[in-house]
Amino acid sequence: DEKEKFEPTVFRDTIVQGLNEAGNDLEAIAKFLDSAGSRLDYRRYADTLFDILVAGSMLAPGGTRIDDNDKTKMTNHCVFFADEDHDAIRNYAQVRVAKG
């Protein structure tokens, strides 16, 4: 039996790249996340996925981001960077992620 390696940074890089390529279109973001769900193990990397969708990158214990300000490891397409109004936050909350 060969065990799969746990590589949250590789997962992060894949998700961040896809989100950044989708641009500001939440439908394109949802479509990317749905299609990536068939290739990526969302259950295994649920904490990392949550960090990215909320904070824009992986978080260390205590809540600091682990991206060293490297733009390839972070995205602005997340709740923390959304406009501070009810409709904008609701739109981010409605982006659905397919189970992998």
C-alpha atoms as a PDB file:
ATOM      1  CA  ASP A   1       0.000   0.000   0.000  1.00  0.00           C
ATOM      2  CA  GLU A   2       1.351   3.328  -1.066  1.00  0.00           C
ATOM      3  CA  LYS A   3       0.099   6.305   0.929  1.00  0.00           C
ATOM      4  CA  GLU A   4      -0.590   9.622  -0.751  1.00  0.00           C
ATOM      5  CA  LYS A   5       1.591  12.475   0.395  1.00  0.00           C
ATOM      6  CA  PHE A   6      -0.116  15.308   2.224  1.00  0.00           C
ATOM      7  CA  GLU A   7       0.903  18.395   0.262  1.00  0.00           C
ATOM      8  CA  PRO A   8      -1.241  21.373   1.233  1.00  0.00           C
ATOM      9  CA  THR A   9       1.134  23.850  -0.427  1.00  0.00           C
ATOM     10  CA  VAL A  10       0.742  22.131  -3.805  1.00  0.00           C
ATOM     11  CA  PHE A  11      -3.027  22.160  -3.295  1.00  0.00           C
ATOM     12  CA  ARG A  12      -2.901  25.864  -2.343  1.00  0.00           C
ATOM     13  CA  ASP A  13      -0.860  26.742  -5.420  1.00  0.00           C
ATOM     14  CA  THR A  14      -3.321  24.940  -7.703  1.00  0.00           C
ATOM     15  CA  ILE A  15      -6.397  26.579  -6.159  1.00  0.00           C
ATOM     16  CA  VAL A  16      -4.849  30.063  -6.035  1.00  0.00           C
ATOM     17  CA  GLN A  17      -3.724  29.849  -9.656  1.00  0.00           C
ATOM     18  CA  GLY A  18      -7.211  28.801 -10.769  1.00  0.00           C
ATOM     19  CA  LEU A  19      -8.907  31.539  -8.757  1.00  0.00           C
ATOM     20  CA  ASN A  20      -6.549  34.192 -10.103  1.00  0.00           C
ATOM     21  CA  GLU A  21      -7.057  33.003 -13.687  1.00  0.00           C
ATOM     22  CA  ALA A  22     -10.843  33.165 -13.223  1.00  0.00           C
ATOM     23  CA  GLY A  23     -10.620  36.905 -12.650  1.00  0.00           C
ATOM     24  CA  ASN A  24     -13.370  38.857 -10.905  1.00  0.00           C
ATOM     25  CA  ASP A  25     -16.202  36.720 -12.279  1.00  0.00           C
ATOM     26  CA  LEU A  26     -17.751  34.729  -9.418  1.00  0.00           C
ATOM     27  CA  GLU A  27     -19.418  32.387 -11.923  1.00  0.00           C
ATOM     28  CA  ALA A  28     -16.007  31.572 -13.426  1.00  0.00           C
ATOM     29  CA  ILE A  29     -14.656  31.009  -9.919  1.00  0.00           C
ATOM     30  CA  ALA A  30     -17.532  28.651  -9.094  1.00  0.00           C
ATOM     31  CA  LYS A  31     -17.029  26.810 -12.388  1.00  0.00           C
ATOM     32  CA  PHE A  32     -13.295  26.423 -11.669  1.00  0.00           C
ATOM     33  CA  LEU A  33     -13.975  25.094  -8.165  1.00  0.00           C
ATOM     34  CA  ASP A  34     -16.583  22.637  -9.494  1.00  0.00           C
ATOM     35  CA  SER A  35     -14.261  21.296 -12.184  1.00  0.00           C
ATOM     36  CA  ALA A  36     -11.272  21.158  -9.830  1.00  0.00           C
ATOM     37  CA  GLY A  37     -13.352  19.153  -7.358  1.00  0.00           C
ATOM     38  CA  SER A  38     -13.142  16.105  -9.607  1.00  0.00           C
ATOM     39  CA  ARG A  39      -9.311  16.305  -9.644  1.00  0.00           C
ATOM     40  CA  LEU A  40      -8.442  17.599  -6.192  1.00  0.00           C
ATOM     41  CA  ASP A  41      -9.187  16.040  -2.831  1.00  0.00           C
ATOM     42  CA  TYR A  42     -11.268  18.748  -1.152  1.00  0.00           C
ATOM     43  CA  ARG A  43     -11.942  16.542   1.860  1.00  0.00           C
ATOM     44  CA  ARG A  44      -8.262  15.983   2.544  1.00  0.00           C
ATOM     45  CA  TYR A  45      -7.437  19.669   2.151  1.00  0.00           C
ATOM     46  CA  ALA A  46     -10.646  21.143   3.596  1.00  0.00           C
ATOM     47  CA  ASP A  47      -8.815  23.404   6.068  1.00  0.00           C
ATOM     48  CA  THR A  48      -6.529  24.744   3.343  1.00  0.00           C
ATOM     49  CA  LEU A  49      -9.463  25.322   0.992  1.00  0.00           C
ATOM     50  CA  PHE A  50     -11.371  27.174   3.708  1.00  0.00           C
ATOM     51  CA  ASP A  51      -8.322  29.358   4.464  1.00  0.00           C
ATOM     52  CA  ILE A  52      -7.979  30.270   0.784  1.00  0.00           C
ATOM     53  CA  LEU A  53     -11.660  31.040   0.221  1.00  0.00           C
ATOM     54  CA  VAL A  54     -11.882  33.179   3.346  1.00  0.00           C
ATOM     55  CA  ALA A  55      -8.410  34.723   3.817  1.00  0.00           C
ATOM     56  CA  GLY A  56      -6.815  34.374   0.371  1.00  0.00           C
ATOM     57  CA  SER A  57      -3.999  31.996   1.355  1.00  0.00           C
ATOM     58  CA  MET A  58      -3.041  29.336   3.873  1.00  0.00           C
ATOM     59  CA  LEU A  59      -3.070  30.375   7.513  1.00  0.00           C
ATOM     60  CA  ALA A  60      -0.614  29.441  10.241  1.00  0.00           C
ATOM     61  CA  PRO A  61      -1.788  28.717  13.767  1.00  0.00           C
ATOM     62  CA  GLY A  62      -2.798  32.060  15.205  1.00  0.00           C
ATOM     63  CA  GLY A  63      -4.219  33.305  11.909  1.00  0.00           C
ATOM     64  CA  THR A  64      -1.238  34.783  10.078  1.00  0.00           C
ATOM     65  CA  ARG A  65      -0.995  34.090   6.351  1.00  0.00           C
ATOM     66  CA  ILE A  66       1.741  31.769   5.093  1.00  0.00           C
ATOM     67  CA  ASP A  67       2.418  33.394   1.736  1.00  0.00           C
ATOM     68  CA  ASP A  68       5.450  35.615   2.435  1.00  0.00           C
ATOM     69  CA  ASN A  69       3.725  38.251   0.260  1.00  0.00           C
ATOM     70  CA  ASP A  70       4.363  36.041  -2.785  1.00  0.00           C
ATOM     71  CA  LYS A  71       1.510  36.949  -5.164  1.00  0.00           C
ATOM     72  CA  THR A  72       1.560  33.438  -6.689  1.00  0.00           C
ATOM     73  CA  LYS A  73       0.610  31.992  -3.287  1.00  0.00           C
ATOM     74  CA  MET A  74      -2.328  34.303  -2.555  1.00  0.00           C
ATOM     75  CA  THR A  75      -5.539  35.487  -4.146  1.00  0.00           C
ATOM     76  CA  ASN A  76      -7.706  38.540  -3.720  1.00  0.00           C
ATOM     77  CA  HIS A  77     -10.769  36.482  -4.681  1.00  0.00           C
ATOM     78  CA  CYS A  78     -11.814  35.707  -1.122  1.00  0.00           C
ATOM     79  CA  VAL A  79     -14.111  37.006   1.598  1.00  0.00           C
ATOM     80  CA  PHE A  80     -11.413  39.168   3.244  1.00  0.00           C
ATOM     81  CA  PHE A  81     -10.919  41.167   0.029  1.00  0.00           C
ATOM     82  CA  ALA A  82     -14.608  41.421  -0.893  1.00  0.00           C
ATOM     83  CA  ASP A  83     -16.380  44.749  -0.779  1.00  0.00           C
ATOM     84  CA  GLU A  84     -17.700  45.421   2.696  1.00  0.00           C
ATOM     85  CA  ASP A  85     -21.381  45.240   1.921  1.00  0.00           C
ATOM     86  CA  HIS A  86     -24.038  42.624   2.455  1.00  0.00           C
ATOM     87  CA  ASP A  87     -24.547  41.743  -1.233  1.00  0.00           C
ATOM     88  CA  ALA A  88     -20.831  41.236  -1.947  1.00  0.00           C
ATOM     89  CA  ILE A  89     -20.366  38.932   1.044  1.00  0.00           C
ATOM     90  CA  ARG A  90     -23.547  37.010   0.188  1.00  0.00           C
ATOM     91  CA  ASN A  91     -22.259  36.468  -3.371  1.00  0.00           C
ATOM     92  CA  TYR A  92     -19.036  34.940  -2.019  1.00  0.00           C
ATOM     93  CA  ALA A  93     -21.031  32.769   0.373  1.00  0.00           C
ATOM     94  CA  GLN A  94     -23.119  31.463  -2.525  1.00  0.00           C
ATOM     95  CA  VAL A  95     -20.084  30.192  -4.474  1.00  0.00           C
ATOM     96  CA  ARG A  96     -20.503  26.465  -4.144  1.00  0.00           C
ATOM     97  CA  VAL A  97     -17.713  23.920  -4.059  1.00  0.00           C
ATOM     98  CA  ALA A  98     -18.406  20.465  -5.464  1.00  0.00           C
ATOM     99  CA  LYS A  99     -17.336  17.569  -3.288  1.00  0.00           C
ATOM    100  CA  GLY A 100     -14.267  15.821  -4.643  1.00  0.00           C
END
